[in-house]
CSV table of C-alpha atoms in Angstrom, one decimal:
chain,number,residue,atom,x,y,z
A,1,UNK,CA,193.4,33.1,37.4
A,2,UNK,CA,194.0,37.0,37.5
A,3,UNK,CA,191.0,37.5,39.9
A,4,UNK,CA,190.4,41.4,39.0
A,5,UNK,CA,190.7,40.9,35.1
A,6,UNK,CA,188.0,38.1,35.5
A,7,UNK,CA,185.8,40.2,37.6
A,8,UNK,CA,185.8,42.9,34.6
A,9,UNK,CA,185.2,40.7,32.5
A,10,UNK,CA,182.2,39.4,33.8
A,11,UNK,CA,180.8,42.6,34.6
A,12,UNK,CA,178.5,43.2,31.5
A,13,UNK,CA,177.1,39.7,32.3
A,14,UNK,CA,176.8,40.6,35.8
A,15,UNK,CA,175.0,44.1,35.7
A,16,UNK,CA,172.3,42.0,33.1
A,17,UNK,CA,171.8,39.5,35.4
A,18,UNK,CA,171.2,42.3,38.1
A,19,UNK,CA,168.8,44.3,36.3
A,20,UNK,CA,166.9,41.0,35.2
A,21,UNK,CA,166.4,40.4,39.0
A,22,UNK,CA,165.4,43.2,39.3
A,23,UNK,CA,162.5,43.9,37.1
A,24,UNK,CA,161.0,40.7,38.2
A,25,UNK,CA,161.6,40.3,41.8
A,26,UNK,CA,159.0,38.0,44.0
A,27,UNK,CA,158.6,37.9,47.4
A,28,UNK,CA,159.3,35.2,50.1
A,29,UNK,CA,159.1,31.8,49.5
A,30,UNK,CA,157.1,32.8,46.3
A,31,UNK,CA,160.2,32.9,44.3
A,32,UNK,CA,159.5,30.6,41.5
A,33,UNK,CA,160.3,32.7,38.3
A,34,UNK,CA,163.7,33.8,40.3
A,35,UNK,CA,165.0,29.9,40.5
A,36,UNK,CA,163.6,29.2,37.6
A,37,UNK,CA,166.7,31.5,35.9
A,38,UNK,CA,169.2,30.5,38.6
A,39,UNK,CA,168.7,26.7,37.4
A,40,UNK,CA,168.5,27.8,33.9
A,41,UNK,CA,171.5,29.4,33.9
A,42,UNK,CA,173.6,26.7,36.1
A,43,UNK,CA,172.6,24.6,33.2
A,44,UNK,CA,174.3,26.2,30.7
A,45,UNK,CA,177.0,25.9,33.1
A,46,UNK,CA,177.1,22.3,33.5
A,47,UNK,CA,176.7,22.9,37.1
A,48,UNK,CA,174.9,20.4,39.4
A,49,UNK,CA,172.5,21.7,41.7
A,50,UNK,CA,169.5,20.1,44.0
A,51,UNK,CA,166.4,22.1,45.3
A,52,UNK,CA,166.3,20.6,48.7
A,53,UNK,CA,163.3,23.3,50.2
A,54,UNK,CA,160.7,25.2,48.1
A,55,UNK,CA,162.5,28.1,46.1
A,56,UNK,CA,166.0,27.0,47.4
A,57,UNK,CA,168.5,25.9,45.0
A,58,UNK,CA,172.4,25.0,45.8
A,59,UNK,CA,174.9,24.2,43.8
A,60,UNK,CA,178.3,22.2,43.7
A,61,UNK,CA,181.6,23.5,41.6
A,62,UNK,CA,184.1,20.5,42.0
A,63,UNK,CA,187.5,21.4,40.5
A,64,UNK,CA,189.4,18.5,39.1
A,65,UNK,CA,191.8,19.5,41.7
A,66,UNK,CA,189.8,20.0,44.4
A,67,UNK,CA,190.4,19.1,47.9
A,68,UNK,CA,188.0,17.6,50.6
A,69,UNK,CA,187.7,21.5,51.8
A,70,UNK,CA,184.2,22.8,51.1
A,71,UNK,CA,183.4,26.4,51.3
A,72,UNK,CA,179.8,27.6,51.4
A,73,UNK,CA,178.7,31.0,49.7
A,74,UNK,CA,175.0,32.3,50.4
A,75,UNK,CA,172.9,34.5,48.7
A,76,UNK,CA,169.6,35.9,49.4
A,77,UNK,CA,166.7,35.7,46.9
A,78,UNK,CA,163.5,37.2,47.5
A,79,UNK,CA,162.1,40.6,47.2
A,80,UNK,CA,159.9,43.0,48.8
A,81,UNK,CA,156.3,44.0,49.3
A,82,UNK,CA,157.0,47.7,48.3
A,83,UNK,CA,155.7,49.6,45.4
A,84,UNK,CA,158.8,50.9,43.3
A,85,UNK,CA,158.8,54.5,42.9
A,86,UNK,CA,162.4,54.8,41.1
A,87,UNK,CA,162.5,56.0,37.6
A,88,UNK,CA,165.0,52.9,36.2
A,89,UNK,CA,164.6,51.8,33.2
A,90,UNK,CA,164.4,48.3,34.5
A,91,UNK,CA,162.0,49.0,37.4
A,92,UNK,CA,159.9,46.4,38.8
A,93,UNK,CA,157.3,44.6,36.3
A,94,UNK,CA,155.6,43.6,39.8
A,95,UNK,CA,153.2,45.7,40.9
A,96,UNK,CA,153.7,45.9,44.8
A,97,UNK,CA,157.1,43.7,44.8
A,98,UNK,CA,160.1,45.3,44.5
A,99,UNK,CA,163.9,44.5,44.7
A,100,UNK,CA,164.3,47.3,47.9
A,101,UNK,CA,167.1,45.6,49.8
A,102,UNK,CA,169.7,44.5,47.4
A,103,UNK,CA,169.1,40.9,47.0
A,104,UNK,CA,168.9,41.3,42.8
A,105,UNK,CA,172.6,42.1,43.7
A,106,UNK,CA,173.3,39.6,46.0
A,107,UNK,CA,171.8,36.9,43.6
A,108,UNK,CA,173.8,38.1,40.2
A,109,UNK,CA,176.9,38.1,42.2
A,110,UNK,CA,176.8,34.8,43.3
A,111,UNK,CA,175.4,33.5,39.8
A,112,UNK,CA,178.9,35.4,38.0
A,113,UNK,CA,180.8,34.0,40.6
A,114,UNK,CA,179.6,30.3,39.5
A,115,UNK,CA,180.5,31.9,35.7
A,116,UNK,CA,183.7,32.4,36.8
A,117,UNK,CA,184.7,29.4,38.7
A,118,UNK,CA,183.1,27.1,36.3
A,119,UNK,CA,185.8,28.5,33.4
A,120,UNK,CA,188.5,27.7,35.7
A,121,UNK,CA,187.8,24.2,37.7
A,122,UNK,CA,190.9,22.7,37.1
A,123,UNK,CA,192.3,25.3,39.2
A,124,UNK,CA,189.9,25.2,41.7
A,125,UNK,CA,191.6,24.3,45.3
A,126,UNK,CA,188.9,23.4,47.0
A,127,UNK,CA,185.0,22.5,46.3
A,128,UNK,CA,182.5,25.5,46.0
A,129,UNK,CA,178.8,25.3,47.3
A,130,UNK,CA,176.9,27.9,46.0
A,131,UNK,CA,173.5,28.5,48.3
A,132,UNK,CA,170.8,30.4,46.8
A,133,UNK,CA,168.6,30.9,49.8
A,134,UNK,CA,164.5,32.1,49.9
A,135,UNK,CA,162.7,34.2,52.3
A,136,UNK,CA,165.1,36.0,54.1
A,137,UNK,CA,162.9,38.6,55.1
A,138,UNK,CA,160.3,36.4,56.3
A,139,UNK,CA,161.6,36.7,59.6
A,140,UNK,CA,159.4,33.9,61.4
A,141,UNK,CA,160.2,31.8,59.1
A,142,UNK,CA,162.7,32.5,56.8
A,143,UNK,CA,164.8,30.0,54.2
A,144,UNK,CA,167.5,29.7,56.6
A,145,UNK,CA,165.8,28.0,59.1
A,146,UNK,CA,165.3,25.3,56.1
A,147,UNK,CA,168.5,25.6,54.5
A,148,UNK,CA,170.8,25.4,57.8
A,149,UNK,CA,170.0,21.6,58.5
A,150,UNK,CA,170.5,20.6,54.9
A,151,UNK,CA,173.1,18.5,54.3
A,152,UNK,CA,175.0,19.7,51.7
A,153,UNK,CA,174.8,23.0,54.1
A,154,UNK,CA,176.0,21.1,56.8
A,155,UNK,CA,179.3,19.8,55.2
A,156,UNK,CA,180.7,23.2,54.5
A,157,UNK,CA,183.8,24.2,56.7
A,158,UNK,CA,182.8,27.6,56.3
A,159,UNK,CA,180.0,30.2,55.0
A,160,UNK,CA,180.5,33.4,53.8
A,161,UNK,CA,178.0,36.0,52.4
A,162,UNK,CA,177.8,39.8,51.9
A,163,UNK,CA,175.0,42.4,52.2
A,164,UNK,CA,175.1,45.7,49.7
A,165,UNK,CA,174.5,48.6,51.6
A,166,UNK,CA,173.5,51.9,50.3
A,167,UNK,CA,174.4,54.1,53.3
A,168,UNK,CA,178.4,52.7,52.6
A,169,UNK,CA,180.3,54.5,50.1
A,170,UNK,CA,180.4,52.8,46.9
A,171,UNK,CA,184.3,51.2,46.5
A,172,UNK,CA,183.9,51.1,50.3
A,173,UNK,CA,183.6,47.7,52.1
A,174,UNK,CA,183.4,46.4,56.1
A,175,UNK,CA,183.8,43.2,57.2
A,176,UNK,CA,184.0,43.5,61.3
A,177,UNK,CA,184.4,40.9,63.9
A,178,UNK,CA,182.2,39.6,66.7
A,179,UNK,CA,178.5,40.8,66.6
A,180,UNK,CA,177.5,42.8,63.5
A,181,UNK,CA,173.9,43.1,63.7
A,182,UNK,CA,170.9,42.4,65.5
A,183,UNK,CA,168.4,39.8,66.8
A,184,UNK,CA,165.0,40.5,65.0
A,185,UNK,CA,162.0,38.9,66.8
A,186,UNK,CA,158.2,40.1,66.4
A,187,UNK,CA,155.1,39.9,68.4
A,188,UNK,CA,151.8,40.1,68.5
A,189,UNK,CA,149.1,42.2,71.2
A,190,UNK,CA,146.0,40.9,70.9
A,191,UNK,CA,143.8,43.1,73.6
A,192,UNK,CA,139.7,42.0,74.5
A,193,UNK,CA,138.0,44.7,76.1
A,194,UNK,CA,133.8,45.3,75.4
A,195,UNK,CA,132.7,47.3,72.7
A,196,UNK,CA,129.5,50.1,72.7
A,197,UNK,CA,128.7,53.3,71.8
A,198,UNK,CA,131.2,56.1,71.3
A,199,UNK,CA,129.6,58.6,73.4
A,200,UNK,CA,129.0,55.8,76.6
A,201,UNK,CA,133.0,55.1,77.0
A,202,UNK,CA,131.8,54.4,80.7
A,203,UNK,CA,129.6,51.2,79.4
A,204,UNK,CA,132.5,49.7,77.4
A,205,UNK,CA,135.8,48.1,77.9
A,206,UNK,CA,137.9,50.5,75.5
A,207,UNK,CA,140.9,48.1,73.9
A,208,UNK,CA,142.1,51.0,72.3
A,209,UNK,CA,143.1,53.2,75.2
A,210,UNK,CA,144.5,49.7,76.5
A,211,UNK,CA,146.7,49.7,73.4
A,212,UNK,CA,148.0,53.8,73.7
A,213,UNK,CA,148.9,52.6,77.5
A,214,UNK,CA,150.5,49.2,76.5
A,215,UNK,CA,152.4,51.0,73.7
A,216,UNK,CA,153.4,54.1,76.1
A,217,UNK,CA,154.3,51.5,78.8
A,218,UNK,CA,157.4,50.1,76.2
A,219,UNK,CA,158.9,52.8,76.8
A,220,UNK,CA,159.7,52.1,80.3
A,221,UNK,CA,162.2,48.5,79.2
A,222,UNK,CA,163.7,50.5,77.3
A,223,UNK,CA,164.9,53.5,79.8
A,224,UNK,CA,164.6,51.6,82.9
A,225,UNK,CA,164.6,47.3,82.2
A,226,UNK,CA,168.1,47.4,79.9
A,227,UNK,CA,171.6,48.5,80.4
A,228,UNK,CA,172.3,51.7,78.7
A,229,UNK,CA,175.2,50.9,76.8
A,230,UNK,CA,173.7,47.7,75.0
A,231,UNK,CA,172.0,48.7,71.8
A,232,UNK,CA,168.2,47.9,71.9
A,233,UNK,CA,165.0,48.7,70.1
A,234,UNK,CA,161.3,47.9,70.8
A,235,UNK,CA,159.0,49.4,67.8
A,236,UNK,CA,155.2,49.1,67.9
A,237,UNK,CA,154.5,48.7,63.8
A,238,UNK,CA,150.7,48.2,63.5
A,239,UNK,CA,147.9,49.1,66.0
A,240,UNK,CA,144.9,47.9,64.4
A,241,UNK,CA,141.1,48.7,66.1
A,242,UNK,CA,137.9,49.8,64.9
A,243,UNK,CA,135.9,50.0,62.1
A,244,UNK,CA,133.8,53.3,62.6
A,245,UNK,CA,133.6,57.0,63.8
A,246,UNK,CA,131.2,56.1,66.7
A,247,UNK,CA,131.8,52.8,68.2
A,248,UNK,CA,134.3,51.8,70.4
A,249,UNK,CA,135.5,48.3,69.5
A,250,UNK,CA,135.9,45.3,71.7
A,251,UNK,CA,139.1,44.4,70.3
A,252,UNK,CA,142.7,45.9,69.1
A,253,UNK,CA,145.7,44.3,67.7
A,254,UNK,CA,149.3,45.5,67.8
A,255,UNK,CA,152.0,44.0,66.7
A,256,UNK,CA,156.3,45.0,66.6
A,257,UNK,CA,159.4,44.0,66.3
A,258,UNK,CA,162.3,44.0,68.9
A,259,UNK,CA,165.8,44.2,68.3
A,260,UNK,CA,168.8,43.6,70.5
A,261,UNK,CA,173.1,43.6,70.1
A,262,UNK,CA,173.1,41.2,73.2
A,263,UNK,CA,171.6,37.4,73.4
A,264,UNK,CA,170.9,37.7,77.0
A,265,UNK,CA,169.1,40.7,76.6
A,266,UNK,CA,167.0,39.0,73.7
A,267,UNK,CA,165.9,36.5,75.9
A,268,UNK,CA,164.3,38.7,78.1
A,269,UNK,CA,161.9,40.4,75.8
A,270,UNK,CA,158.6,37.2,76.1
A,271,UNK,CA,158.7,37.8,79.7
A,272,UNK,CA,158.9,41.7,79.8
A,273,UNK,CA,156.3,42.4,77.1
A,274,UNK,CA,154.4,39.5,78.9
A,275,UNK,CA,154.3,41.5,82.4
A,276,UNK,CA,153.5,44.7,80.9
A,277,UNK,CA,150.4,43.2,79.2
A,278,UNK,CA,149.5,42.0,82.4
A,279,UNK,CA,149.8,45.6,84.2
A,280,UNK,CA,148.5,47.2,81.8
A,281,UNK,CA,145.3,44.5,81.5
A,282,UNK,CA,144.7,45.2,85.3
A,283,UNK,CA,144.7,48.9,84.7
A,284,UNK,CA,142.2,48.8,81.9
A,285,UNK,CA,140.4,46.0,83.1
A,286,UNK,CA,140.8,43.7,79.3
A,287,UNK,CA,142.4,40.5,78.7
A,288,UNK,CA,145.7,40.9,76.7
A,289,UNK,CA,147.7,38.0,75.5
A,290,UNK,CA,151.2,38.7,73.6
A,291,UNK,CA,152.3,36.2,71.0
A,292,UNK,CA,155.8,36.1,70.8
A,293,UNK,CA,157.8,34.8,67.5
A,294,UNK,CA,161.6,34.2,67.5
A,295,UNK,CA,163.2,35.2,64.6
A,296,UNK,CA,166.4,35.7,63.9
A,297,UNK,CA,169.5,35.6,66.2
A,298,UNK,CA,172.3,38.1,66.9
A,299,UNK,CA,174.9,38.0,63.8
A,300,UNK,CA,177.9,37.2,64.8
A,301,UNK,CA,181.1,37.1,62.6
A,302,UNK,CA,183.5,34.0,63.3
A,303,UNK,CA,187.1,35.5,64.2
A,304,UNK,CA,189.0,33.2,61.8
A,305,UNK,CA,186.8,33.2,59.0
A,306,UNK,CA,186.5,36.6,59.1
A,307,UNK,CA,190.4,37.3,59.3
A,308,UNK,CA,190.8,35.3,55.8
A,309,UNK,CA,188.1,37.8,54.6
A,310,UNK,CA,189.9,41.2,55.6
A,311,UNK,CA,192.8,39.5,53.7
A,312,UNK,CA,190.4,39.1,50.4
A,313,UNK,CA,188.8,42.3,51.3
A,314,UNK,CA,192.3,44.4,50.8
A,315,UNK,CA,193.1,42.7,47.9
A,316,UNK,CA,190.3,44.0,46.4
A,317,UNK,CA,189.6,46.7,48.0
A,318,UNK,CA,192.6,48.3,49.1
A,319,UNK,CA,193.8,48.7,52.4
A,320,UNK,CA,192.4,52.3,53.3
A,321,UNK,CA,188.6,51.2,51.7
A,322,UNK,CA,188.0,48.8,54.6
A,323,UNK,CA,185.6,50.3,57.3
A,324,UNK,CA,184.6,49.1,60.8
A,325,UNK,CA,181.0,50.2,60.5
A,326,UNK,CA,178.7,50.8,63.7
A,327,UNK,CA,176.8,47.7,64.8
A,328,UNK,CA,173.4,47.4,63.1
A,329,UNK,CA,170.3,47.1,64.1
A,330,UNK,CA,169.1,45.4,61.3
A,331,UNK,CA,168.6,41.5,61.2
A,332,UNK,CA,169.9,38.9,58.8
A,333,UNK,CA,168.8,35.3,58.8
A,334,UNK,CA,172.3,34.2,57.8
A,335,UNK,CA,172.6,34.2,61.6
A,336,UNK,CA,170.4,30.6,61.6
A,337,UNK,CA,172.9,28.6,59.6
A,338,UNK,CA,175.5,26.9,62.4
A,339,UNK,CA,178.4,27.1,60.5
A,340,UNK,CA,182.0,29.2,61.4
A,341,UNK,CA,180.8,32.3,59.1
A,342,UNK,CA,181.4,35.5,58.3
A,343,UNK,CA,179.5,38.2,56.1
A,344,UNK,CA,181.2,41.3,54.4
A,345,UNK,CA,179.2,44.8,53.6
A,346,UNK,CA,179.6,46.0,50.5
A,347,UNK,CA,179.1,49.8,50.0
A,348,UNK,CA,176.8,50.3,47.1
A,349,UNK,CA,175.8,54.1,48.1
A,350,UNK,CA,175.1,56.0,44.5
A,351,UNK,CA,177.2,58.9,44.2
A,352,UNK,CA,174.0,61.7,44.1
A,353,UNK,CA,173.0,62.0,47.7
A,354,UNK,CA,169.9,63.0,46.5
A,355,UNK,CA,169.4,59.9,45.0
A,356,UNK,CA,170.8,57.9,48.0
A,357,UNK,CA,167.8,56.1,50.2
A,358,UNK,CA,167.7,53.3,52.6
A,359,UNK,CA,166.8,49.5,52.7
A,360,UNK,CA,163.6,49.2,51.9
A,361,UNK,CA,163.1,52.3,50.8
A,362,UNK,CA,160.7,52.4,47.9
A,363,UNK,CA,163.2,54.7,46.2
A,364,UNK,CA,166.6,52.6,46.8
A,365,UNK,CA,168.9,52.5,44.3
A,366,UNK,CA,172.6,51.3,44.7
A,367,UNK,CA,176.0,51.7,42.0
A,368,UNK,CA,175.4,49.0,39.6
A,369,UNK,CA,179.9,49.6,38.9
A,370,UNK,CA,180.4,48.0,42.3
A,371,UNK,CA,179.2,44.5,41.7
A,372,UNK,CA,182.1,43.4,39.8
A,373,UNK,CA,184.3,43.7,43.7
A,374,UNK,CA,181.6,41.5,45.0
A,375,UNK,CA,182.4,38.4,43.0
A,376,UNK,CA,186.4,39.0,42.9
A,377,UNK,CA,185.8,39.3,47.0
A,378,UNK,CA,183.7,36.0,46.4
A,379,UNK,CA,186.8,34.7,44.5
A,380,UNK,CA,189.6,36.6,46.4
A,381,UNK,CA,188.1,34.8,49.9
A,382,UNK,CA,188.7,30.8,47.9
A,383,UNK,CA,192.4,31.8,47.3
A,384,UNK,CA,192.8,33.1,50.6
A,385,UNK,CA,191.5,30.3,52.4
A,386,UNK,CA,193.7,27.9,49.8
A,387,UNK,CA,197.0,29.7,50.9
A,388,UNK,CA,195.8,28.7,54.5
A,389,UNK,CA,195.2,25.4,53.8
A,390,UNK,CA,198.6,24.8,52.1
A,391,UNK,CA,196.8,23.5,48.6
């Protein structure tokens, strides 16, 4: 198989399938229409697949040749609750839902890379599990957490993935060891204090000057609780109180998210945000309680499966496009599944800066030309790992 010549050819297929993601994206675990097409399509593939949670569909390429190796490849499904604001042709037919993260990508890529392989099993070396995951930014409880226990998960030897990223340089590409990016946990404040009349403060309780102090507080774990040199963020994303000009309320809700490079460090977080709710409920003289969720864990990049990636990644890449990007503070559920694993960043950055936004970004758009490197990197990895394995 001449890897780069199938991964051109595809591409018109490919960049259809992206742009059909795309206009109808649907958010987590509500991602009906999406596997709808994913089954429809491994169906005209002859491809066998099972739908073992929900929205969640994975499917099995056996070459005729294939060994008792499996290797896993993930992609994430689901969309966002963000209005689109881009003026593409094929912008979201979703009012409120939109494709803001890259996952149309992520899913066409892996759906071209079945196209591929399924032309060519009797050269396939070893047996391909393709994993079509929900919900990955439904951080509490997000399709991994599913998926990872799964046994058809469970017997792959290895899982790889990748992540289009519009702040890398399209033709660009990163694929580090160790930690790459961070836990993602969120919480909820609820504060009880007595409500009244806005101009008697001193016969209430005031929950929301409980809130301002809480929120000021955070600032302290940050400076003063955590080592300097170990990356960690605590963002307050909602403060929620009151319903009129002239009443104080008797409650306020806050909730956040916290992010941390370091396990330890993320382990800390229930007790410290606990103990600050306490101070500051002593101060003020409310009740606060702080319901903390664990989301997702630190994601770390297994040496050796990552080493056979940098191999794929310069084959299609070339040597000088690999990058060692900073360590990110965003989250990705791929860190749930307990597999050795490794997960490449594909740059995707559109060449006008003016037109270059963010994740999640009602206005991201990424280079539709470098799609095509994601499935020969998807293809690239399974020789690689053959000419390890001797097969």
């Amino acid at each position: 198989m001449n890897i780069q010549e199938e991964a051109v050819n595809i591409e018109s297929e490919l960049i259809a399938l992206r742009r059909y993601f795309h206009q109808h994206p649907e958010q987590s675990w509500k991602e009906w229409n999406t596997q709808k097409k994913i089954e429809e399509e491994l169906d005209t593939l002859g491809i066998p697949y099972e739908t073992p949670y929900k929205t969640a569909v994975i499917a099995t390429i056996k070459g005729a040749h294939a060994s008792d190796h499996i290797l896993g490849i993930r992609a994430d499904i689901d969309a966002l609750p963000v209005t689109e604001k881009t003026a593409c042709p094929f912008k979201s037919e979703n009012e409120g839902t939109m494709h803001a993260c890259g996952h149309d990508t992520h899913t066409a890529i892996l759906l071209a890379t079945a196209k591929v392989l399924a032309a060519h099993r009797d050269e396939l070396p070893v047996t391909v599990r393709l994993i079509f995951q929900p919900a990955e930014e439904f951080i509490e409880d997000s399709g991994a957490l599913h998926l990872k226990t799964v046994p058809s998960v469970l017997e792959c030897e290895r899982l790889i993935g990748l992540h289009i990223m519009s702040a890398l340089e399209a033709g660009e590409a990163a694929l580090n060891d160790g930690p790459i990016m961070a836990s993602a946990d969120t919480f909820d404040v609820y504060i009880d204090g007595k409500g009244g009349h806005g101009a008697h403060p001193e016969q209430c309780i005031d929950p929301i000057q409980a809130g301002v102090e809480f929120v000021q507080s955070l600032n302290r774990i940050v400076a003063r609780e955590m080592n300097a040199i170990i990356p960690v963020v605590v963002s307050i994303t909602q403060f929620v109180a009151g319903t009129t000009s002239n009443v104080i309320p008797a409650t306020a809700h806050l909730s956040g998210t916290t992010r941390a490079a370091d396990p330890k460090v993320r382990d800390r977080f229930p007790d410290l945000l606990q103990r600050t709710a306490s101070a500051v409920a002593l101060d003020t003289e409310t009740h606060i309680r702080v319901d903390y969720h664990f989301g997702c864990a630190v994601t770390i990049n297994d040496p050796e499966v990552a080493a056979t990636g940098r191999r794929a990644a310069v084959q299609v890449f070339g040597e000088d496009h690999i990058q060692k990007v900073p360590f990110s503070m965003g989250g990705e559920d791929f860190s749930k599944y307990t597999n050795p694993k490794a997960f490449l960043i594909l740059g995707g950055g559109v060449h006008d800066p003016a037109k270059r936004f963010p994740q999640h970004s009602p206005y991201f758009e990424i280079d539709e030309s470098v799609l095509k490197n994601g499935v020969a990197y998807f293809l690239q990895y399974i020789e690689e790992w053959a000419k390890e394995l001797a097969l």
